[in-house]
Structures are given as C-alpha cells and as structure tokens.
Coordinates of C-alpha atoms and ligand atoms in Angstrom, one line a residue:
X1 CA -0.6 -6.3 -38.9
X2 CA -3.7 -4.7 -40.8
X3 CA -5.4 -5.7 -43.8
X4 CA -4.9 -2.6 -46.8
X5 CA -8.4 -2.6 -49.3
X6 CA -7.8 -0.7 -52.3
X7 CA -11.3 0.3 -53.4
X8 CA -11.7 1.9 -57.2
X9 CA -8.4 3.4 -56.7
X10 CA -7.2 5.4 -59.4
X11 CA -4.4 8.0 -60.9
X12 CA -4.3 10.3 -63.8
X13 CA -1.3 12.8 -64.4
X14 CA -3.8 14.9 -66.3
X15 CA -5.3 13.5 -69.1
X16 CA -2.7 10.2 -68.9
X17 CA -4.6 7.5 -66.8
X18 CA -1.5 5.7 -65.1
X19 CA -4.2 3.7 -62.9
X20 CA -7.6 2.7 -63.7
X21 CA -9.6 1.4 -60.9
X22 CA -7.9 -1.1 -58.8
X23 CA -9.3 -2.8 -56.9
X24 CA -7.7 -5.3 -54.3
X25 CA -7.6 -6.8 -51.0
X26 CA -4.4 -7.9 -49.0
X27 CA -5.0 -9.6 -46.3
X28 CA -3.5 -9.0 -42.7
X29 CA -0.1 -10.0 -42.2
X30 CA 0.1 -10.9 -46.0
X31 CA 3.1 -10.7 -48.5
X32 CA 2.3 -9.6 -52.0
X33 CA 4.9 -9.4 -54.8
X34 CA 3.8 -6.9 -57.2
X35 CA 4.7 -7.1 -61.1
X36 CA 4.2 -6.1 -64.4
X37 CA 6.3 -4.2 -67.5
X38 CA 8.0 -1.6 -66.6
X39 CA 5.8 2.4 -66.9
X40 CA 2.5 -0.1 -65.4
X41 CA 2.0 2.0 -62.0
X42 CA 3.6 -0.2 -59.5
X43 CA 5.6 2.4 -58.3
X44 CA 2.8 4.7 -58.4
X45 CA 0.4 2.0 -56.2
X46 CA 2.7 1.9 -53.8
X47 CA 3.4 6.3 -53.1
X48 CA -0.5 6.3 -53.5
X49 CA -0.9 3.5 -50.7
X50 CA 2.0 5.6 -48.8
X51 CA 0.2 8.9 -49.2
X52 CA 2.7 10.3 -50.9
X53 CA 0.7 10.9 -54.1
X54 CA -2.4 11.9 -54.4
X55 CA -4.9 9.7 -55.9
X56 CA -7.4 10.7 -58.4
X57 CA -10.2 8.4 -57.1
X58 CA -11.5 5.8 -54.9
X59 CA -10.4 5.0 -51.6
X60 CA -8.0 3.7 -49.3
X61 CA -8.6 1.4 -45.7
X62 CA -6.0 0.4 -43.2
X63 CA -7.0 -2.1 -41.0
X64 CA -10.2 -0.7 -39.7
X65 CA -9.0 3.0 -41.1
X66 CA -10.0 4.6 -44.0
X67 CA -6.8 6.5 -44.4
X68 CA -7.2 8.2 -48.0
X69 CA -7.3 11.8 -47.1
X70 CA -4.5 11.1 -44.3
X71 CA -1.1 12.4 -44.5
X72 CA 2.0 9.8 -44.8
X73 CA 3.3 10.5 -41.5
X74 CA -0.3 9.0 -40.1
X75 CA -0.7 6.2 -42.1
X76 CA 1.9 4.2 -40.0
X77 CA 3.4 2.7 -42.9
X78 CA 7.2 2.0 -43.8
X79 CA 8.3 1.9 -47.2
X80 CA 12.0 0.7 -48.8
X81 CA 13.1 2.3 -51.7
X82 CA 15.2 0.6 -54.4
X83 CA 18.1 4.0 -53.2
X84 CA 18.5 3.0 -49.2
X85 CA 18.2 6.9 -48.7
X86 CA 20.2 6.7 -45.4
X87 CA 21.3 10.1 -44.1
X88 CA 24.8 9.9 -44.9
X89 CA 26.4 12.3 -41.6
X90 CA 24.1 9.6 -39.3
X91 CA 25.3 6.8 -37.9
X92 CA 23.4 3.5 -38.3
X93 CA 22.1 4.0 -34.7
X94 CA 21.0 7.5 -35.9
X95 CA 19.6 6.2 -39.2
X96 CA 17.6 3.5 -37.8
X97 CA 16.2 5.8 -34.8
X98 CA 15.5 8.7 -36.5
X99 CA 11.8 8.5 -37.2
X100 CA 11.4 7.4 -33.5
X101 CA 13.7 10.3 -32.6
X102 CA 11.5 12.8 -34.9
X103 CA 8.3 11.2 -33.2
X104 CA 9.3 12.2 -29.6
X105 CA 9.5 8.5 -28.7
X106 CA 11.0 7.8 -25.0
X107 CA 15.2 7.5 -25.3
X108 CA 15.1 3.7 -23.9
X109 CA 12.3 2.9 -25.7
X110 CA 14.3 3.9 -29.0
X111 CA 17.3 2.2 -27.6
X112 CA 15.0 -1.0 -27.2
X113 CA 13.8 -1.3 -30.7
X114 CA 17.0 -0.3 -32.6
X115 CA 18.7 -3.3 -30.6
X116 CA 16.1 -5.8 -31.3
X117 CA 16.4 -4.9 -35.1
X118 CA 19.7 -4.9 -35.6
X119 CA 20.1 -8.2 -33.5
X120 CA 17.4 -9.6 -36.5
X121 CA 19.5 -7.8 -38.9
X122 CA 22.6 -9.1 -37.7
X123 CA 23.9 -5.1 -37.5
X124 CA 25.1 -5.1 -34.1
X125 CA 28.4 -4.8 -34.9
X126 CA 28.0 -1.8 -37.5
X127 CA 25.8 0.1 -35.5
X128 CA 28.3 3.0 -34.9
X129 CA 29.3 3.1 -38.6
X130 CA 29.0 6.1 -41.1
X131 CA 26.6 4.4 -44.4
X132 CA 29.4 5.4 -46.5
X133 CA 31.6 2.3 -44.4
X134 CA 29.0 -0.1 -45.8
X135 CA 28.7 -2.1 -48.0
X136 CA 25.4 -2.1 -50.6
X137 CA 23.9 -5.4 -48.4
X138 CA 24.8 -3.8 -45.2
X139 CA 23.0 -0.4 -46.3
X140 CA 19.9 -2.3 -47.6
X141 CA 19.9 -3.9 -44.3
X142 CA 19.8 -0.7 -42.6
X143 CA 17.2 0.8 -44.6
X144 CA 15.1 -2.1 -43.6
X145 CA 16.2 -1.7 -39.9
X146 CA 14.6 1.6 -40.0
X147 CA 11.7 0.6 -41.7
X148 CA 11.2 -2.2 -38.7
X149 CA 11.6 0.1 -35.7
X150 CA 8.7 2.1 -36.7
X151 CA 6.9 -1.3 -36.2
X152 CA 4.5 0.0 -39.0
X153 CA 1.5 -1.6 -40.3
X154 CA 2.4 -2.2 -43.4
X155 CA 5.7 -2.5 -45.5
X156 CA 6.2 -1.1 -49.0
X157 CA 9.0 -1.9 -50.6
X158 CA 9.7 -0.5 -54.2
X159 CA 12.6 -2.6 -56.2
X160 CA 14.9 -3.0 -52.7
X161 CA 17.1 -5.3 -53.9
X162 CA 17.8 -4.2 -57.3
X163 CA 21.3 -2.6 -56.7
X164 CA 22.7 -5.7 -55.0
X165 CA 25.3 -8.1 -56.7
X166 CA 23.3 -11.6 -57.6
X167 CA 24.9 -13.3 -54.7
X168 CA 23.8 -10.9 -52.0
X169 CA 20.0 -10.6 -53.3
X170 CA 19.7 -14.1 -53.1
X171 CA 21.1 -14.0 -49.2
X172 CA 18.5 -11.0 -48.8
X173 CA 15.6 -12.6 -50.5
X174 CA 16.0 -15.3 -48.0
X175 CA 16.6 -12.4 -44.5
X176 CA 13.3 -11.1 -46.3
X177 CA 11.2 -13.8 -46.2
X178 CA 12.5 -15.2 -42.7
X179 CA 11.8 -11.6 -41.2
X180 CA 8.7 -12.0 -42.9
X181 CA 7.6 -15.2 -41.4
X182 CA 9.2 -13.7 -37.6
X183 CA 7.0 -10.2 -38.2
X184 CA 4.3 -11.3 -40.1
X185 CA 3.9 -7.8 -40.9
X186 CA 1.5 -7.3 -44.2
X187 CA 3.9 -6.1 -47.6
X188 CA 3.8 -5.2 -50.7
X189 CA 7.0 -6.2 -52.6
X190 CA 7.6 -4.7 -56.4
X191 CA 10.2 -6.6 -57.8
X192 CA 11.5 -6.9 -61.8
X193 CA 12.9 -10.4 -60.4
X194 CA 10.3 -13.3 -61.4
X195 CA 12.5 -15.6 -58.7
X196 CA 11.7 -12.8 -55.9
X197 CA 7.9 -13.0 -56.3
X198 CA 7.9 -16.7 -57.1
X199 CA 9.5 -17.5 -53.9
X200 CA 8.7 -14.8 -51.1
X201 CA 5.1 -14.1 -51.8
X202 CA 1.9 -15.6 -50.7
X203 CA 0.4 -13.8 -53.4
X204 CA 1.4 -12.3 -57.0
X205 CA -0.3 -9.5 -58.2
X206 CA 0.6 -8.8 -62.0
X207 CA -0.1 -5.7 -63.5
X208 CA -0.6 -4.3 -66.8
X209 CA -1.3 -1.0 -68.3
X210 CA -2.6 0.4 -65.1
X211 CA -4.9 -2.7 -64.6
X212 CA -4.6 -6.4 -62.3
X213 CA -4.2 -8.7 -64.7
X214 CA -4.2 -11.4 -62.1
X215 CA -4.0 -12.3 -58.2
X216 CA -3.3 -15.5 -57.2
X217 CA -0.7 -18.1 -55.4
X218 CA 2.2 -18.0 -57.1
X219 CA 2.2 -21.4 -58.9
X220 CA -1.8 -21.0 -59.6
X221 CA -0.4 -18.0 -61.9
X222 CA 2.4 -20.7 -63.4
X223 CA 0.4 -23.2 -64.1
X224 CA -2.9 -21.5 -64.6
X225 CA -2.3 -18.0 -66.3
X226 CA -5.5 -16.2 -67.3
X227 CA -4.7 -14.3 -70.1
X228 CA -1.7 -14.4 -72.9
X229 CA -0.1 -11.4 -71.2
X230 CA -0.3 -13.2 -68.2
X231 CA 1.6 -16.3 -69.4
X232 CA 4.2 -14.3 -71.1
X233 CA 5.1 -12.3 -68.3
X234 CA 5.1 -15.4 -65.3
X235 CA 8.3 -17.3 -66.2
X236 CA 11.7 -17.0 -67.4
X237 CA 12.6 -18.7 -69.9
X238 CA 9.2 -17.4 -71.3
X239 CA 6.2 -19.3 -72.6
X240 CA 6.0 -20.5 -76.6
X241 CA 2.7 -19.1 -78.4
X242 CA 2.0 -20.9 -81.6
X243 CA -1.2 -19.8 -83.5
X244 CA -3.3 -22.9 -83.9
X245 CA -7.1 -23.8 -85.1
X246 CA -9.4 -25.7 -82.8
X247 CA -12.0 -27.9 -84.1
X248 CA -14.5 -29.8 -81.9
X249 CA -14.6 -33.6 -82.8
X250 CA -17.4 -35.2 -81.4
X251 CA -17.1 -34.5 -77.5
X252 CA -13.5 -33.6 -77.7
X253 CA -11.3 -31.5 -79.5
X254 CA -8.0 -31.2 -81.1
X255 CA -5.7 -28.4 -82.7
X256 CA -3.7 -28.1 -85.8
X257 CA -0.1 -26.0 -85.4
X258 CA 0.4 -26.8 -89.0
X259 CA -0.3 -29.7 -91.0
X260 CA 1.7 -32.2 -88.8
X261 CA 0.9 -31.5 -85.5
X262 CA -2.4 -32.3 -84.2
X263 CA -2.5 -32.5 -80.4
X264 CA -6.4 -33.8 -78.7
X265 CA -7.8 -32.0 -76.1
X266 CA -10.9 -32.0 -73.9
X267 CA -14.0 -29.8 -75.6
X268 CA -13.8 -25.8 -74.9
X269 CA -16.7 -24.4 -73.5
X270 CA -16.7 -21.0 -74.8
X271 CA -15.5 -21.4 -78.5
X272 CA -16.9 -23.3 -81.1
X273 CA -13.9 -23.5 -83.3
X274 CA -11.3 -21.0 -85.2
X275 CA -8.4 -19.5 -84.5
X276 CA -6.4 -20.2 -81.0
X277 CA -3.3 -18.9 -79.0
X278 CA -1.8 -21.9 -78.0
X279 CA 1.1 -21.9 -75.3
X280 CA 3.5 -23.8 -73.9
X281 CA 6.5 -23.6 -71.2
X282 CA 9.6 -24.2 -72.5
X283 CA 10.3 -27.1 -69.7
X284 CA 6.9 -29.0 -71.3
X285 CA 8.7 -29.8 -74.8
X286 CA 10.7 -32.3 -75.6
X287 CA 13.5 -32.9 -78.0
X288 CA 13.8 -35.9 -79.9
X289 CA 16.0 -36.7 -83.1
X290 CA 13.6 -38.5 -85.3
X291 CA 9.7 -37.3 -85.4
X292 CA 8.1 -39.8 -82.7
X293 CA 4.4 -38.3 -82.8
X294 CA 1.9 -36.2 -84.5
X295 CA 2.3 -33.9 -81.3
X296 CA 5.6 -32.7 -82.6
X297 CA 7.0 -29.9 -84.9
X298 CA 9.8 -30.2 -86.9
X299 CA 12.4 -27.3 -85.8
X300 CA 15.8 -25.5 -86.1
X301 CA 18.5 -26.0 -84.0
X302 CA 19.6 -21.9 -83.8
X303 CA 21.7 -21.6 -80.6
X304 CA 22.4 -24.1 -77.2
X305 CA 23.1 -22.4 -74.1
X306 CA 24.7 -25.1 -71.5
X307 CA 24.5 -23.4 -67.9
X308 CA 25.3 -26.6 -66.3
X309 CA 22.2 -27.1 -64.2
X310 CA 20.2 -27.3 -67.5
X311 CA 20.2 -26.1 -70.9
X312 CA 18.2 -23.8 -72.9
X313 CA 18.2 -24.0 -76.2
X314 CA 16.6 -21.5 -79.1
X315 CA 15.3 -22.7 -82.4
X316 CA 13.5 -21.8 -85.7
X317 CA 10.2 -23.3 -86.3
X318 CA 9.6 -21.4 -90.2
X319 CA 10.0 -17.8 -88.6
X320 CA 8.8 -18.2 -85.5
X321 CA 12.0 -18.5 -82.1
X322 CA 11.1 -21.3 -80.0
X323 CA 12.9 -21.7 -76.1
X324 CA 13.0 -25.4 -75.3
X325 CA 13.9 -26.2 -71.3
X326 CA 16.0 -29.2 -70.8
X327 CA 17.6 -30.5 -67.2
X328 CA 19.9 -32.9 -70.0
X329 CA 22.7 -32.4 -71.9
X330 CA 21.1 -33.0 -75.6
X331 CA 23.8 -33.8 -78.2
X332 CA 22.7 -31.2 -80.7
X333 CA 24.0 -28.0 -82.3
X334 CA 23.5 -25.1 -84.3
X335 CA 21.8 -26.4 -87.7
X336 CA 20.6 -29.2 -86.8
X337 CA 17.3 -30.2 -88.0
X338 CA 15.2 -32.2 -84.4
X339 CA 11.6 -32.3 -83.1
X340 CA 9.6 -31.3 -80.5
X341 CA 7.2 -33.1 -78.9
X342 CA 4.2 -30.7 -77.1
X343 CA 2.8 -32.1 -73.9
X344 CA -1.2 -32.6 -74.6
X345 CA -2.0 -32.0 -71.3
X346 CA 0.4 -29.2 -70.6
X347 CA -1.1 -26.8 -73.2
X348 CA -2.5 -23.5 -73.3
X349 CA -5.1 -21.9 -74.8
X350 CA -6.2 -18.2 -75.4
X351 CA -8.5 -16.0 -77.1
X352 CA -6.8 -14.5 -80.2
X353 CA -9.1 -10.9 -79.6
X354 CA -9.0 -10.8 -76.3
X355 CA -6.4 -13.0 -75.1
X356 CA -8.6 -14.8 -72.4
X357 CA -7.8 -18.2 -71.1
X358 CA -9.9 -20.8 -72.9
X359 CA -9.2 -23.8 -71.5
Ligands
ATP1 N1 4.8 12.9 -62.0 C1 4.4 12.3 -63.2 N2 3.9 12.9 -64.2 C2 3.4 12.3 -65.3 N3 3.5 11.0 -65.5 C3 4.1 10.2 -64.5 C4 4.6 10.8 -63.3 N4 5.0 9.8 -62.5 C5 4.9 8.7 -63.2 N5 4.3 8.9 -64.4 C6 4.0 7.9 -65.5 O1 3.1 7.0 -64.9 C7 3.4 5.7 -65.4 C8 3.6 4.7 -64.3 O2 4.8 5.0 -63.7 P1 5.4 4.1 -62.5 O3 6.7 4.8 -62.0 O4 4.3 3.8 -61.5 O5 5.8 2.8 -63.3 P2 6.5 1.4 -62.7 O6 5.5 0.3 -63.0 O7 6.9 1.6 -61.3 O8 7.7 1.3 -63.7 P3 9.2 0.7 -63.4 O9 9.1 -0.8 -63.4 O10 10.0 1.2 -64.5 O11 9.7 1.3 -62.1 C9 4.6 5.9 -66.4 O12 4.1 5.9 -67.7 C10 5.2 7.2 -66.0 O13 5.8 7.8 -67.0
MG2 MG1 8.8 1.7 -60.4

C-alpha cells in the first residue's frame, strides 16, 4: 500500500496537450474511479502513472519514491487492461506466475502466491486450463490473478470489465470491491460505467479535456457537482438544465424558468442577478395532472419507458427534452399535456460563462 502524488503532471503528443497539469493525491490503500468523456486522458494518466508513457512534465511519487524517471518494471505497479492480454500457449498457473517467473522469484514462493490468488479468485479448479477454455469472467479473473501475485503497490485498471456480459460485471464489480476491502491495495479504476464508480470507489475523480473537474466522495459529486459539466456527466438518467434569471428579493432570492415558474431560494453570494443554469435530477421532479404550484412547468408527454423497477419518462417543455425519474407507475402517455413540479431545495445553479457552481 503506497500513497501515488501526481505533481504538475502533464502530456503533449506534440503540439496537442492531452494533459494539462494534474495535480492529485490518492491516498494509501485508496480506490479511485476515474471518469470523464471519452479522448479526456484517462487512459493516458494511467500508462503515464505506469511508466509506460512518457510524461511531458511534472512529476511522479510512490509512496516515499519519486519514481518519474523510473522504468515500468521498477515502479512495482500492476495494471489491468480492458483486453485480459493472457499469453494464450500458458496455462493459468503459467499466466498468473509469469512476472514472478521472469523476476527470478524462488519456485515455492511462486507456488505460494499463485495458490493464495486463485483461492481469492475462486480459480483453483481452472488453474491447469489453456485461456482459450475460459470463459470472458474467468479470463478477467485471471488477469487480475496475475496482477495480485506481484503484490504491487498500486493497481491500474483501464476499462476491465467492459467486455463482460451485464450479469457478470455486476458479480465482478462486487469480487472487485471485496478484494479491495481484503487487499486494501491503492487503485485507480477508469470505468465508462457511472454504477462502477458510484459504488466501488472511495473517491471519483472526473475529468475533462485533460483537466480534474472534480475529486470527491462519490455522493458529495451527486449531490454537490461543481460545475455544469460536472452535473451532466455524474448520473444516468442525466441532470435537466433550464436557463433561468435570478433576481435577489430582499435577503432571498427566486428564479423565473418562464413566466410561470418561480421557485425561492436563499441569496447567492457571488451574483447579483442575470442569467442562470439551473439544474435538476430527473428523480427531484414530480408529475402531477393538474398545475398544483408556481414551482411547476407545463410539459409534453413524448415517450414512457416502464423498466419495472421505475419509469423514465421523456417530454417537451417548448423545445427543450426533459427526463423525469419516477419509482411509480404514472398513468400517462405519449401526448399528454402534465406538470412538473421542481424541488426548491433540490436545485442547481451555475454560471452561464463559466459554468461554476453558484449556489
Ligand atoms: N500516441 C498518440 N499520439 C497522438 N495522440 C494520442 C496518442 N495517444 C492518445 N492520443 C490522444 O490523446 C487523447 C487522450 O487519449 P486517451 O486514450 O487517454 O483517452 P481516454 O480518456 O482513455 O478515452 P477512452 O474513454 O475513449 O478510452 C485523445 O485525444 C487521443 O486521440
Ligand atoms: Mg481509454
């Protein structure tokens, strides 16, 4: 277990800056999810954390190591790819010892570690097996057997669960997290799957054109996004942005969507009043027939997608698509004219130029 401090760390392919000083801490024994669009630099981080890229600038520690002008090989790290990358004429034994094997590490020794990963990775019965007899959770499970025999200090994993049926991700999301909480090993997890760094991570780093967005305990990022880009990216379905204007009113505020809807809301601090992005989660509206409040906005019934735990349904408000988050069953349908009612307290607010968190 080691702490990993990106300092300044950056990455230009030569004139393209893919990473523009980062600059982050993970803590020992730590599990990061890292996210953002896709063409960001995740993968990039991570082979620069590795040592497999070069970096451009700044520096690198390990623990107590500064380890950027190191070589992969002695920066004992382990990294899963999103391809397992088994050596196909090895056996599973073979796969999971061979960086142990390549190291000159004592027979029994190697014996001793490949048994006590594949007892955690419930492989001991495929442990004579050619990859190709496997199936993709049984490979991924070998990939990460190899990674934990090197006991590194730090696991990367880049997208390892992304060739897996939904079924079997969900089973290894959970062998993750337990292996995780056994190992306590410090990782950095890129994932595409919002679910994956909601639930396995202490911490979610999202990314965005080469810079941290945002750092924080998962539900801090839900509940309290920092920027628009920030709140459109954490959740699925995602966040509604209306454009509203804020006035102050004595020492409150409120905000107009349109003519209707006026919502109150405590004073900002760092706006006097104009033009706001206001958003909200889909699962903070609700739907009523007949207009109940002046917190509402009259909308378009477009499309209702029943998926049995809950129902998502999409509608017109003017031009704008509104998602709407329901654990009911509402009796509506394509066409129908309906309200919805915005939580005051659930709003939130950003910068229209920037795209800052106001409130
Ligand atoms: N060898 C290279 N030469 C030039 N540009 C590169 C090279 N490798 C990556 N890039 C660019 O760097 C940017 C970041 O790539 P990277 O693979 O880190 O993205 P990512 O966040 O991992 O994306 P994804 O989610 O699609 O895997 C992209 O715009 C990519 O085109
Ligand atoms: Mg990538």
């Amino acid at each position: 277990m080691s702490a990993v401090t990106l300092n300044n760390f950056s990455k230009s392919y030569g004139k393209m800056s893919v990473l523009s000083g980062i600059d982050l801490t993970i803590n020992s024994g730590e599990f990061i999810a890292l996210v953002g669009p896709s063409g960001c630099g995740k993968s990039t981080l991570l082979r620069m954390i590795a040592g497999l890229e070069e970096i451009t600038g700044g520096n690198i520690e390990i623990g107590d190591r500064t380890v950027t002008d190191l070589a992969p090989k002695d920066r004992n790290i382990a990294m899963v790819f999103q391809s397992y990358a088994l050596y196909p004429h090895l056996s599973v034994r073979s796969n999971m010892g061979f960086s142990l094997k390549l190291r000159k590490v004592a027979t029994e020794k190697i014996t001793s570690a490949i048994n006590s990963a594949s007892t955690m990775l419930g492989l001991d019965q495929l442990l004579e097996r050619l990859p190709k007899a496997l199936s993709g959770g049984q490979r991924q499970r070998v990939a990460m057997g190899r990674a934990i025999v090197r006991r590194p200090d730090v696991f990367l994993f880049d997208e390892p669960l992304s060739n897996l049926d939904a079924k079997l991700r969900v089973q290894m999301r959970s062998e993750i997290k337990s292996l995780h909480q056994d190992i306590k090993t410090t990782s950095i997890y890129v994932t595409h799957d919002q679910i994956e760094a909601m639930t396995m991570a202490d911490r979610i780093v999202v990314m965005n054109k080469g810079n941290i967005e945002q750092a924080g305990a998962p539900l801090d990022i839900y509940d309290r996004p920092e920027s628009k880009f920030v709140a459109g990216f954490i959740g699925s379905p995602a966040m509604n942005f209306f454009t509203a204007e804020y006035k102050p009113n004595g020492s409150d505020g409120f905000i107009n969507i349109n003519d209707e809807c006026t919502i109150p809301l405590p004073k900002l601090r760092t706006l006097q009043q104009g033009t706001v992005e206001c958003g909200i989660r889909p699962e903070h509206l609700s739907l009523s027939k007949e207009k109940k409040t002046g917190h509402s906005i009259k909308v378009t019934v477009d499309v209702v997608e029943p998926t049995g735990l809950a129902t998502i349904v999409y509608l017109s408000f003017g031009d704008q698509k509104i998602c709407f988050y329901t654990s009911d069953r509402p009796d509506i349908g394509p066409g129908d004219t309906v309200y919805l009612q915005l939580s005051e307290n659930k709003l939130h607010l950003f910068d229209v130029n920037t795209g800052k968190r106001l409130n």
